Short mmCIF file of C-alpha atoms in Angstrom, two decimals:
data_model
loop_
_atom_site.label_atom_id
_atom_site.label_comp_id
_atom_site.label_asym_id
_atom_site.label_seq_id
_atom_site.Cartn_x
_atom_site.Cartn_y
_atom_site.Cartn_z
CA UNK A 1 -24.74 3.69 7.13
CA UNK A 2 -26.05 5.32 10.10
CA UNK A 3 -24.07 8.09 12.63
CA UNK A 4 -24.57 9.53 15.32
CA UNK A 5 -25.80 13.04 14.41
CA UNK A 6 -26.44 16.40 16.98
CA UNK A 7 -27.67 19.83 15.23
CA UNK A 8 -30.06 21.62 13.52
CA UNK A 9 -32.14 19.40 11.52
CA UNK A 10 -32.13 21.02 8.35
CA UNK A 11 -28.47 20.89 8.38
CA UNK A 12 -28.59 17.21 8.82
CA UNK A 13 -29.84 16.17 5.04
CA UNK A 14 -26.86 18.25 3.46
CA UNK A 15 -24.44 17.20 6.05
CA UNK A 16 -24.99 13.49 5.22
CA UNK A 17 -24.95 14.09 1.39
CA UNK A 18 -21.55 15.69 2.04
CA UNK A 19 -20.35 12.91 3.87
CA UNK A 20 -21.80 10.42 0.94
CA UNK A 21 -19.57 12.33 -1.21
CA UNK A 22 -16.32 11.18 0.13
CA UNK A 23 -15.67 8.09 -1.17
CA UNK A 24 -12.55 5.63 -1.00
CA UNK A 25 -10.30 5.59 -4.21
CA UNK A 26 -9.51 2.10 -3.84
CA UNK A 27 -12.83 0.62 -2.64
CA UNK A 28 -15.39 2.58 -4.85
CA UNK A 29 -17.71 3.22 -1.52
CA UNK A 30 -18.64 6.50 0.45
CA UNK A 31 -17.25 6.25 3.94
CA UNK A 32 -20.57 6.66 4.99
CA UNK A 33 -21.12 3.33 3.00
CA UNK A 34 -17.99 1.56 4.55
CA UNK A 35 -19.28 3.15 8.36
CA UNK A 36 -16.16 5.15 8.98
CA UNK A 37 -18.59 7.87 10.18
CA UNK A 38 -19.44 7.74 14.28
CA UNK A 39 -20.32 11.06 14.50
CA UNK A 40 -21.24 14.76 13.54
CA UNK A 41 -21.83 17.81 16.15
CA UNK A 42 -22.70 20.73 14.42
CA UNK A 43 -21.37 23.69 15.96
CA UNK A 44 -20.05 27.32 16.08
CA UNK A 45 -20.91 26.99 12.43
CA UNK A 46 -18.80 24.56 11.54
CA UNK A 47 -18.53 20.95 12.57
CA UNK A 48 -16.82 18.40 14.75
CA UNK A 49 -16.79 14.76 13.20
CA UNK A 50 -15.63 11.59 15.01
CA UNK A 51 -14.74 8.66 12.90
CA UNK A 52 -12.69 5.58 12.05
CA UNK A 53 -10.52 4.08 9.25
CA UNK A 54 -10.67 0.41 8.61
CA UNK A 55 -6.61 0.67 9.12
CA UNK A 56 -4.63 2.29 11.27
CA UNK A 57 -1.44 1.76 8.87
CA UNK A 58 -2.96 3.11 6.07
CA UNK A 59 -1.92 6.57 4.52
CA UNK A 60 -5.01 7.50 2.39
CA UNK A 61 -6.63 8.74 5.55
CA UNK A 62 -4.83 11.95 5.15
CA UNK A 63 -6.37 12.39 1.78
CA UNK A 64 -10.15 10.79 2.90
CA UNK A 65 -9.77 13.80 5.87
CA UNK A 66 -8.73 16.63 3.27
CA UNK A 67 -11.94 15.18 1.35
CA UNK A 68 -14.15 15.63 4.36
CA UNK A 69 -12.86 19.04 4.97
CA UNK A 70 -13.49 20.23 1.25
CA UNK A 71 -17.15 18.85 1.47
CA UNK A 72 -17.95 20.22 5.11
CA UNK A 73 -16.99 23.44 3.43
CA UNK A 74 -19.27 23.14 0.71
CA UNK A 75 -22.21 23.30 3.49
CA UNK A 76 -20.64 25.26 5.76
CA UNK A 77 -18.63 27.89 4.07
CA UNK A 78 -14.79 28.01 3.23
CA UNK A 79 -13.51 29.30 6.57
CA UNK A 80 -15.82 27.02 9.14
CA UNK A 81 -14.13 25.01 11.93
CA UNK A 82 -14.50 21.70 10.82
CA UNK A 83 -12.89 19.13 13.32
CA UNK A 84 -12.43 15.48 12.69
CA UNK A 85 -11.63 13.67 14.99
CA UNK A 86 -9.67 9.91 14.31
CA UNK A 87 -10.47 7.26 16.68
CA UNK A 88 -10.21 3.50 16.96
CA UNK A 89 -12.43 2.84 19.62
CA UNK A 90 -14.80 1.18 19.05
CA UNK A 91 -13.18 -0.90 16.22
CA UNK A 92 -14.55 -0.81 13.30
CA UNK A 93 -15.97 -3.60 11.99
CA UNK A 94 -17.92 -4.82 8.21
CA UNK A 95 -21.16 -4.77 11.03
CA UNK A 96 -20.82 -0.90 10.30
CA UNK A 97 -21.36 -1.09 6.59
CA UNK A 98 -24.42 -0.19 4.73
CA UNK A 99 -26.35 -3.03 3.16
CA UNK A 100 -25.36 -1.78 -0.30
CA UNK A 101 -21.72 -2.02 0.57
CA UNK A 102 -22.45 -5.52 1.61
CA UNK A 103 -23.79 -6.35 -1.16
CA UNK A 104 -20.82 -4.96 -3.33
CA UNK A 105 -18.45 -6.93 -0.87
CA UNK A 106 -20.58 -10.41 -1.89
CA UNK A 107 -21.80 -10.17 1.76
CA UNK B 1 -22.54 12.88 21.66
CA UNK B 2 -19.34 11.89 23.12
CA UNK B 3 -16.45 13.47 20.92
CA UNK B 4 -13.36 12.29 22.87
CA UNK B 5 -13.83 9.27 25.21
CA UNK B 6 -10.87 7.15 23.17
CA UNK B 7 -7.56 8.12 24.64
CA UNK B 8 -5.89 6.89 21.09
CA UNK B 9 -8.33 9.00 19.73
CA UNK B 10 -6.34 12.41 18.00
CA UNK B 11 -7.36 14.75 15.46
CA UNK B 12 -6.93 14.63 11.97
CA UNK B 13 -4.66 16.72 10.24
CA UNK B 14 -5.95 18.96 7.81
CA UNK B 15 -2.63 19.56 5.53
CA UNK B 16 -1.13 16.71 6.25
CA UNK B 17 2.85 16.11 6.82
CA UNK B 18 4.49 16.96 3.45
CA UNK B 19 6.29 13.71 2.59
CA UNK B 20 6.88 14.95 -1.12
CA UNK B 21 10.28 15.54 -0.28
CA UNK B 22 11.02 11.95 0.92
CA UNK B 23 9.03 10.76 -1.87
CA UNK B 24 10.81 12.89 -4.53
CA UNK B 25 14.24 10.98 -3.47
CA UNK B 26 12.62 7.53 -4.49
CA UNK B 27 12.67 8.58 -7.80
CA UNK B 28 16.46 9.01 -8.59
CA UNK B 29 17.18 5.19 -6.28
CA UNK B 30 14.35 3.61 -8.80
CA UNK B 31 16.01 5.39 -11.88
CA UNK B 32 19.81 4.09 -10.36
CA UNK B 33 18.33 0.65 -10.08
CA UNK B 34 16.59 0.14 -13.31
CA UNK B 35 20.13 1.35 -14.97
CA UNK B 36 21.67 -1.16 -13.04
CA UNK B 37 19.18 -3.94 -14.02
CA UNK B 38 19.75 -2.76 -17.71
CA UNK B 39 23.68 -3.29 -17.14
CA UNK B 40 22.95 -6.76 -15.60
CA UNK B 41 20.75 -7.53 -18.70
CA UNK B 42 23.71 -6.26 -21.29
CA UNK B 43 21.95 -3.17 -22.22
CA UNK B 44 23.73 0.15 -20.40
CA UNK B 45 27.22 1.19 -20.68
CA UNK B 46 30.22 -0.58 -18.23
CA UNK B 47 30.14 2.94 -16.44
CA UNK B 48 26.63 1.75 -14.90
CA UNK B 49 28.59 -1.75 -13.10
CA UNK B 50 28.12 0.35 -9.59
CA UNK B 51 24.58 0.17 -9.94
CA UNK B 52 24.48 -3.30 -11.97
CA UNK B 53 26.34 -4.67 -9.01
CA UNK B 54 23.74 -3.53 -6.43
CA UNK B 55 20.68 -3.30 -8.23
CA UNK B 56 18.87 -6.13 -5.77
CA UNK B 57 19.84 -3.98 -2.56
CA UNK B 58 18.60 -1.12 -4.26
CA UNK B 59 15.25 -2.34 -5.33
CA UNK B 60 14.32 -4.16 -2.61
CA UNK B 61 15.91 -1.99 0.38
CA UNK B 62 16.43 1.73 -0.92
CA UNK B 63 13.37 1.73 -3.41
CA UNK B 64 10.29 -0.85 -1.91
CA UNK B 65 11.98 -0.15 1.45
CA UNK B 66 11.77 3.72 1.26
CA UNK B 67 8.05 3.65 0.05
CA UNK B 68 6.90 1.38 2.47
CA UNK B 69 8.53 3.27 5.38
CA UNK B 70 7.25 6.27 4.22
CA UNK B 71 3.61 5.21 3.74
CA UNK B 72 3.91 3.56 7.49
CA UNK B 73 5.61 6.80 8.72
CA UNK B 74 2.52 9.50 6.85
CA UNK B 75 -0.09 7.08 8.70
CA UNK B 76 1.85 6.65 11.82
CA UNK B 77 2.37 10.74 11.83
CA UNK B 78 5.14 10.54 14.50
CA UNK B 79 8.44 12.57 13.36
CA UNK B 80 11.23 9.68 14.34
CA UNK B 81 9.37 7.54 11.94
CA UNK B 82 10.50 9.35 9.01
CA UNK B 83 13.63 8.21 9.60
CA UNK B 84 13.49 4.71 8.43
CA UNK B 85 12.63 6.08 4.76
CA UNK B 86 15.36 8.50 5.24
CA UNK B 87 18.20 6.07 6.39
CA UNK B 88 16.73 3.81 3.49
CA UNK B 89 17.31 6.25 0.70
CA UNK B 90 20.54 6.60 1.77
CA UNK B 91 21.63 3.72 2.27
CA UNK B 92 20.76 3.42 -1.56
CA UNK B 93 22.68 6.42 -1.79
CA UNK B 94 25.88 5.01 -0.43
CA UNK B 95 25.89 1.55 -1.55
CA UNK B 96 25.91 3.39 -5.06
CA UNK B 97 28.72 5.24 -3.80
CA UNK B 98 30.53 2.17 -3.75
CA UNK B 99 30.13 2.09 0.08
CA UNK B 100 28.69 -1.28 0.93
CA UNK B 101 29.58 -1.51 4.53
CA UNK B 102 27.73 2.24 5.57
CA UNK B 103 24.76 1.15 2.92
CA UNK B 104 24.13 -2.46 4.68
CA UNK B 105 24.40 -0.24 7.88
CA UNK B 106 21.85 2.23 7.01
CA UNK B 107 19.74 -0.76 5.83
CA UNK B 108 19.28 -2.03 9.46
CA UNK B 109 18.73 1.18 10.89
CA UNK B 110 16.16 1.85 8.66
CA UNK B 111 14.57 -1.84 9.01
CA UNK B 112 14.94 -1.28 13.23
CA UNK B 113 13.16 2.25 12.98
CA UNK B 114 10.43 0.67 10.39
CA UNK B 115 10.11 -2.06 13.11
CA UNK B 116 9.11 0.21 15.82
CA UNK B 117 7.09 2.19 13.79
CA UNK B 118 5.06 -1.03 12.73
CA UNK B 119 5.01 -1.62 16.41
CA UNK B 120 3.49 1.45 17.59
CA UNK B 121 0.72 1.05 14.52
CA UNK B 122 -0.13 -2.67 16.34
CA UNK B 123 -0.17 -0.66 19.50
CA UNK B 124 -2.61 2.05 18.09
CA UNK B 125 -4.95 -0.46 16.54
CA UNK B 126 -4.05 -4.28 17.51
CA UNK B 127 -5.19 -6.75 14.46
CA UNK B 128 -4.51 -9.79 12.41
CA UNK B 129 -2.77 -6.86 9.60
CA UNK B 130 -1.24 -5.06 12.45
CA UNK B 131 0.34 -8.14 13.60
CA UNK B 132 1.29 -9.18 10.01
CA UNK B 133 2.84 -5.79 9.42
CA UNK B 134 4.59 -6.60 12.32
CA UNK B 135 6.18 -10.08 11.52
CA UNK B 136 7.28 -8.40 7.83
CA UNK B 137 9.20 -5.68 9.71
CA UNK B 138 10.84 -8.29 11.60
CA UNK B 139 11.80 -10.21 8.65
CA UNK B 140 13.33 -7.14 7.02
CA UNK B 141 15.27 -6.43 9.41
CA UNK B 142 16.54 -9.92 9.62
CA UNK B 143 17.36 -9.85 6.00
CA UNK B 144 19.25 -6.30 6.61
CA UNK B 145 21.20 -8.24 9.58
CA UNK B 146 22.09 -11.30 6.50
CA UNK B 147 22.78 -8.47 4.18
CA UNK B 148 25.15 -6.86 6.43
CA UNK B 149 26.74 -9.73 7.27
CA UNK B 150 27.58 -10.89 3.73
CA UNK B 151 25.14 -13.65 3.71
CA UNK B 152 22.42 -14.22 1.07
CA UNK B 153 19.25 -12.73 1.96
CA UNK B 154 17.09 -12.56 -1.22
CA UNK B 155 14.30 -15.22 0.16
CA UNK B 156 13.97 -13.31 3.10
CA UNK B 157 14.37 -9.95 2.02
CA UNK B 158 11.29 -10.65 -0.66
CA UNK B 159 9.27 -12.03 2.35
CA UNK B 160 9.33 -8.19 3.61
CA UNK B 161 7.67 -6.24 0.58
CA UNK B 162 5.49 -9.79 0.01
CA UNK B 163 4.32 -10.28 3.53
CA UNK B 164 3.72 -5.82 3.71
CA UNK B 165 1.21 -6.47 0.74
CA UNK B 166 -0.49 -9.46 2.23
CA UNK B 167 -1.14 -7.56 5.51
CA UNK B 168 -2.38 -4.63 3.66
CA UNK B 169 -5.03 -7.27 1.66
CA UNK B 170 -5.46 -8.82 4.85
CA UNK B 171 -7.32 -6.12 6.44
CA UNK B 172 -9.09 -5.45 3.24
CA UNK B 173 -10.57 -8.84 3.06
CA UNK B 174 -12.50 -7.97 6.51
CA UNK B 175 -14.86 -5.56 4.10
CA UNK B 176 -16.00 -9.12 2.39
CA UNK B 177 -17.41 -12.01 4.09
CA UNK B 178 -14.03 -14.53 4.70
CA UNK B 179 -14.19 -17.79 6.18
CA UNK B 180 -12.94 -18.06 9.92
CA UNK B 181 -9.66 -20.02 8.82
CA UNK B 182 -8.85 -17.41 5.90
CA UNK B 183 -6.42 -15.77 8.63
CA UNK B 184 -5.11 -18.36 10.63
CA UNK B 185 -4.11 -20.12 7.07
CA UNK B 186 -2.58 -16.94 6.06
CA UNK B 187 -0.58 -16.98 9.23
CA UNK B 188 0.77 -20.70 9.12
CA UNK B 189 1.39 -19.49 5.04
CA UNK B 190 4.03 -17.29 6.48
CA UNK B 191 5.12 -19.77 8.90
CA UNK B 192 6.01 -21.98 6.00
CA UNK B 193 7.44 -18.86 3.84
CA UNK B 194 9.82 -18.25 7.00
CA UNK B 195 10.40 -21.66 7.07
CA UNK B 196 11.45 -22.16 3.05
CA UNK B 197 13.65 -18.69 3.47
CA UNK B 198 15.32 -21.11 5.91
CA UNK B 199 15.71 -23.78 4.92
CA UNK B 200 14.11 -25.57 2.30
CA UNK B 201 13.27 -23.81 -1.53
CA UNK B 202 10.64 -26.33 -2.17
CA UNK B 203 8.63 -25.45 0.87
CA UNK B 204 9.39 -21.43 -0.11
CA UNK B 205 8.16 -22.02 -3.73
CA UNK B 206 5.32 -24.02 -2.57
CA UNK B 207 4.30 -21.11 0.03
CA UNK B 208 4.66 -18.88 -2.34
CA UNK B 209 1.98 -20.51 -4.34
CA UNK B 210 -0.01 -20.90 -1.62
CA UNK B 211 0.38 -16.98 -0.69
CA UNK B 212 -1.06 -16.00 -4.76
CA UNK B 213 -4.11 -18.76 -4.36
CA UNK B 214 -5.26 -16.92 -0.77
CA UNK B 215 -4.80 -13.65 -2.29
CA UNK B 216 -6.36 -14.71 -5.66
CA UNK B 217 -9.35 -16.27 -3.54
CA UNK B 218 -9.57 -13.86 -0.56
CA UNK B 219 -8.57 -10.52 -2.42
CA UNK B 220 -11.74 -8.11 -2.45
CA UNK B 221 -9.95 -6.86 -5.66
CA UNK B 222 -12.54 -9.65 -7.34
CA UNK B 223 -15.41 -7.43 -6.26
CA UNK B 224 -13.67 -4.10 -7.05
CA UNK B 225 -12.64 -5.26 -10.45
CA UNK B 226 -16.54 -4.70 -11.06
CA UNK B 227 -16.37 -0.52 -10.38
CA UNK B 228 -15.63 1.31 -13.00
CA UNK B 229 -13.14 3.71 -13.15
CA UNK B 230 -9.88 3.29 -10.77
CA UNK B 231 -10.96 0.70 -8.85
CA UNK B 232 -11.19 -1.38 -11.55
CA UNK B 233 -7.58 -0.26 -12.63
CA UNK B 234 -6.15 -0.92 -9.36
CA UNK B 235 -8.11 -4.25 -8.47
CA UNK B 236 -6.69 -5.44 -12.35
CA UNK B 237 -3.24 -4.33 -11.05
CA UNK B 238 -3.53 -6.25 -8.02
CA UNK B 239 -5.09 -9.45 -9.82
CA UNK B 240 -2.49 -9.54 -12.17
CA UNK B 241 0.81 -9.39 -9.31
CA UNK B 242 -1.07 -12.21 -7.92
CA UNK B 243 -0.44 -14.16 -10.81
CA UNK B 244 3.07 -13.06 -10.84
CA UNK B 245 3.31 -14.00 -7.39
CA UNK B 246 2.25 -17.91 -7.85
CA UNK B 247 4.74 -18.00 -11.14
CA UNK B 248 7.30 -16.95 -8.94
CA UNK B 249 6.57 -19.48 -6.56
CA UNK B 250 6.52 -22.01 -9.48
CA UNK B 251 9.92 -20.93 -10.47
CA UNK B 252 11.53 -21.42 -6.82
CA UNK B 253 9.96 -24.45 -6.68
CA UNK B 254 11.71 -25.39 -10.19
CA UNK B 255 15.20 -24.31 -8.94
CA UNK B 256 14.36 -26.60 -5.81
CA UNK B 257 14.50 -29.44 -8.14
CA UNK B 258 17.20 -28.36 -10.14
CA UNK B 259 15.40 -26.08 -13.49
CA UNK B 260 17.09 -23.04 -14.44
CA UNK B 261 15.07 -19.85 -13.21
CA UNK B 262 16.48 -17.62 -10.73
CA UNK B 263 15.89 -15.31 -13.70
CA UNK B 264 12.11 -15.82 -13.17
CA UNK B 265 11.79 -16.34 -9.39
CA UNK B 266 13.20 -12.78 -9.06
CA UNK B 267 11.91 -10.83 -11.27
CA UNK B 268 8.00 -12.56 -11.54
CA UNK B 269 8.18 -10.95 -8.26
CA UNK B 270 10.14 -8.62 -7.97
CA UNK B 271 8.92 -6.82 -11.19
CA UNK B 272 4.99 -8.87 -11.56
CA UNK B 273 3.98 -8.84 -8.08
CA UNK B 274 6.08 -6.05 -6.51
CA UNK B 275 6.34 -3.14 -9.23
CA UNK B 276 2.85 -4.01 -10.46
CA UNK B 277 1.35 -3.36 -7.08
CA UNK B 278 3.05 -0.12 -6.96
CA UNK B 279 1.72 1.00 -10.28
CA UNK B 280 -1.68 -0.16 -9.35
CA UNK B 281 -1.51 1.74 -6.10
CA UNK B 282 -0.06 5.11 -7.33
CA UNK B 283 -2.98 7.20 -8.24
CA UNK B 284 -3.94 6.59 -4.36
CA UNK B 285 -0.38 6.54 -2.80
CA UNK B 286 1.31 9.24 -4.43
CA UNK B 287 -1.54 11.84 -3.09
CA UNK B 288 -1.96 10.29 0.26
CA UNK B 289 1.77 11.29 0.51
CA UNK B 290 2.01 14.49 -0.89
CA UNK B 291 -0.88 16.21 -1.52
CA UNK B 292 -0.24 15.90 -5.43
CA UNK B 293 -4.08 15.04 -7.02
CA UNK B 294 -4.04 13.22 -9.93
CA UNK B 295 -6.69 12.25 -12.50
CA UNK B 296 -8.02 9.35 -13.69
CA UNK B 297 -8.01 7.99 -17.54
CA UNK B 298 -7.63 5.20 -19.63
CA UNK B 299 -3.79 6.08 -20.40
CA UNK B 300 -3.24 4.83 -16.90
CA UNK B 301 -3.33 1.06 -18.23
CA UNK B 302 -0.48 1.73 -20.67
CA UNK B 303 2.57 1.85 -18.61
CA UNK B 304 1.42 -1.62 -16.75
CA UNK B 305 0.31 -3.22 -19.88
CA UNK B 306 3.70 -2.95 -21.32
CA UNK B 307 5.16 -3.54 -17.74
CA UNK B 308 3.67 -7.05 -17.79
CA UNK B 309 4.03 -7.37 -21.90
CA UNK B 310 8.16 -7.21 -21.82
CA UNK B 311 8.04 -9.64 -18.20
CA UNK B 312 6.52 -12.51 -20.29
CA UNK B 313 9.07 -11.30 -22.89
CA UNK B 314 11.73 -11.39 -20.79
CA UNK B 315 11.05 -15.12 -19.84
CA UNK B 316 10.78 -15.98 -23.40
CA UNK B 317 14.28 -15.65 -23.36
CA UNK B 318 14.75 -11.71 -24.74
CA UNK B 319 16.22 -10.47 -21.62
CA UNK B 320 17.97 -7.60 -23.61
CA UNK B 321 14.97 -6.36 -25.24
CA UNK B 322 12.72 -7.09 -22.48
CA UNK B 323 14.77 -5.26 -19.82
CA UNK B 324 14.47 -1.88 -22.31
CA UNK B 325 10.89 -2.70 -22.12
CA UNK B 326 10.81 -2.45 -18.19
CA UNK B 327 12.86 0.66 -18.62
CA UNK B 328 10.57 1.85 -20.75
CA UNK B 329 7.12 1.01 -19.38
CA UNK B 330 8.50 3.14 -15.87
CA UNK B 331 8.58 6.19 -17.87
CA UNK B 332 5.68 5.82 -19.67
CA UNK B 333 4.50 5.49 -15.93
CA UNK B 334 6.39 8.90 -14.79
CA UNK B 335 4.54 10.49 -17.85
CA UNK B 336 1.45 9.12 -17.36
CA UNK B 337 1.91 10.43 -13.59
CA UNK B 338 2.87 14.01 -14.48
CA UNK B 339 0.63 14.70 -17.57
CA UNK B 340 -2.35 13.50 -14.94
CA UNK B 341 -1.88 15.98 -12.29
CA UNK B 342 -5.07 18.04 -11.02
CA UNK B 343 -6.16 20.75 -8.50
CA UNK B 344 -9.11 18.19 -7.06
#
């Protein structure tokens, strides 16, 4: 469950719990857990985040994002700029996940 | 750090498209079906025959159609692809309007527009699901074309809402280690599904069969089913259409060799694998499309527990009674839905 991370490093323990704290309804794991996370770059006081979903055809992305945005705000205030950015290179793949998620998936 | 090197690469949208109004018209076409399965089973009024008479159509193209279109079109986020869910509902609309030839019409444009929009998602990320999604639009489509036509397209129109669900577990599966051959054999499954739709029932009940045991074996739902909570309510959901699924299979394969059960190869799948997968899923889906957040509780199993309690009844031979008890178990649903609603 690693990502890339640029920013002040006491941001950088409360940005990752935020990011812990979005989990997928169906799959019972953080998206930090799954490795949907490439990247944060904290900035202007807000935050730009690059990441994945394990489908492009699936809808609950739109609800994973509004997630990310609620919990960004918790650290960085209600009206920050928080960007996320969806991308599908590279592909994700179960290499990504954390070794507890592996273990969950029987891996 | 690199923010933007992937061209596919766009942002998120925070707010997303509002589909609640596309989702809201599902609700009346599942309401107009269910009457007309009640009238097929002997329990509504002769006034319901319009909807008795095309209560398959309307399940499978105006109500599993519309959903699935409109959960491709809210991940796809391009406008034209609302427009298969659109031309699906009403087509429902108009084939309860006792216009059949505009309906079946509507039902291909809507199956032609869901193509390309299952296209353009193999485009954006090419995959074994991708590809799969791709191959089920197809075979809708196909089925519309039979539809239209007059012909009998029921094998071939399930294969569409079956073969959707088995690309979205598909791509699931990747999260949990999967032998190299789990795909291919899911691939030369459908092959043989296509195949049976065809030309041979056996080979369609058998594939069927074949479809439940990869999903039973393959489905991360058995390592879900361990989290408490709703992912334990949707991986029981999902275990339990499974089941459905194979009895289905079992039942085409009995009509192959002459049993009774068209009764049962419909409706184990129709109702067991395909309306059980939708109440599994609807705590996640109905947010993802329109923003609504809904809680989680126990009262969630209720609706499905009766759901699958009547379908056994109803092969026991109480198709009356049992049908009431479908009727019933999708409002407990819509009342377990509204009475569940939260801010986050």
């Amino acid at each position: 469950m690693s990502f890339d991370y640029e920013g002040p490093d006491e941001l950088r323990a409360p940005v990752t719990a935020a990011l812990n704290r979005v989990v997928d309804p169906e799959l019972a794991m953080s998206i930090t857990d799954i490795g949907l996370v490439y990247g944060v770059k904290v900035r202007d006081q807000g935050a730009a985040v690059r990441m994945t979903m394990t489908s492009a055809a699936c809808p609950v992305a739109d609800l994973i994002v509004d997630d990310l945005h609620h919990e960004l705000g918790r650290v960085f205030g209600g009206g920050a700029p928080i960007d996320v950015q969806l991308c599908w290179e590279p592909p994700w793949t179960s290499d990504m996940m954390s070794e507890r998620a592996r273990r969950f998936m029987g891996g | 750090m690199d923010l933007g090197h992937d061209e596919r690469a766009r942002p998120a949208l925070h707010g997303r498209l509002n589909a609640a109004p596309l989702a809201a018209l599902a609700l009346p076409l599942l309401a107009a079906a269910v009457a007309g399965g009640l009238w097929r089973a002997g329990a509504a009024p002769p006034a319901w025959q319009s909807a008795g008479l095309a209560h398959g159509p309307l399940m499978l193209s105006a109500v599993f159609g519309s959903v699935i279109a409109l959960e491709r079109a809210v991940a796809l986020k391009r406008w034209w692809g609302f427009a298969a869910p659109l031309a699906s509902a009403l087509g429902g609309a108009a084939l309860l309007a006792g216009w059949p030839a505009a309906g079946a019409a509507l039902g291909v444009l809507a199956a032609v527009v869901l193509l390309a929009v299952h296209a353009a998602l193999w485009r954006q990320q090419p995959a074994a699901h991708t590809a799969l999604l791709v191959v089920a639009g197809a075979l809708g489509l196909a089925a519309q074309a039979v539809f239209a036509a007059g012909g009998d397209a029921l094998k071939l129109w399930f294969l569409f809402p079956v073969l959707t669900v088995a690309a979205e577990r598909l791509e699931l599966t990747r999260l949990a280690r999967r032998p190299r051959w789990a795909a291919p054999l899911l691939f030369a499954l459908v092959g043989a599904l296509v195949l049976g739709a065809v030309a041979s029932t056996a080979l369609y009940g058998l594939a069927l069969m074949a479809l439940a045991a990869w999903l039973l074996v393959f489905d991360i739902a058995r390592r879900t089913v361990r989290a408490p909570g709703l992912p334990r309510y949707i991986a029981l959901g999902l275990l339990a259409g499974h089941a459905w699924l194979a009895v289905g299979g079992l039942a085409w394969l009995g009509i192959a060799v002459g049993c009774p059960g068209r009764d049962l190869a419909l409706h184990a799948v129709g109702i067991g694998f395909l309306l059980g997968m939708v109440m599994a899923h609807v705590p996640v889906i109905l947010p993802a499309l329109t923003g609504l957040r809904l809680g989680f509780t126990g009262w969630w199993y209720g609706p499905p527990l009766l759901l699958h309690a009547s379908l056994l009844w109803r092969f026991s031979g109480a198709l009356h009674d049992a049908a009431l008890g479908h009727a019933a178990a999708l409002l407990a649903f819509v009342f377990v839905v509204a009475t569940h609603r939260r801010r986050r």
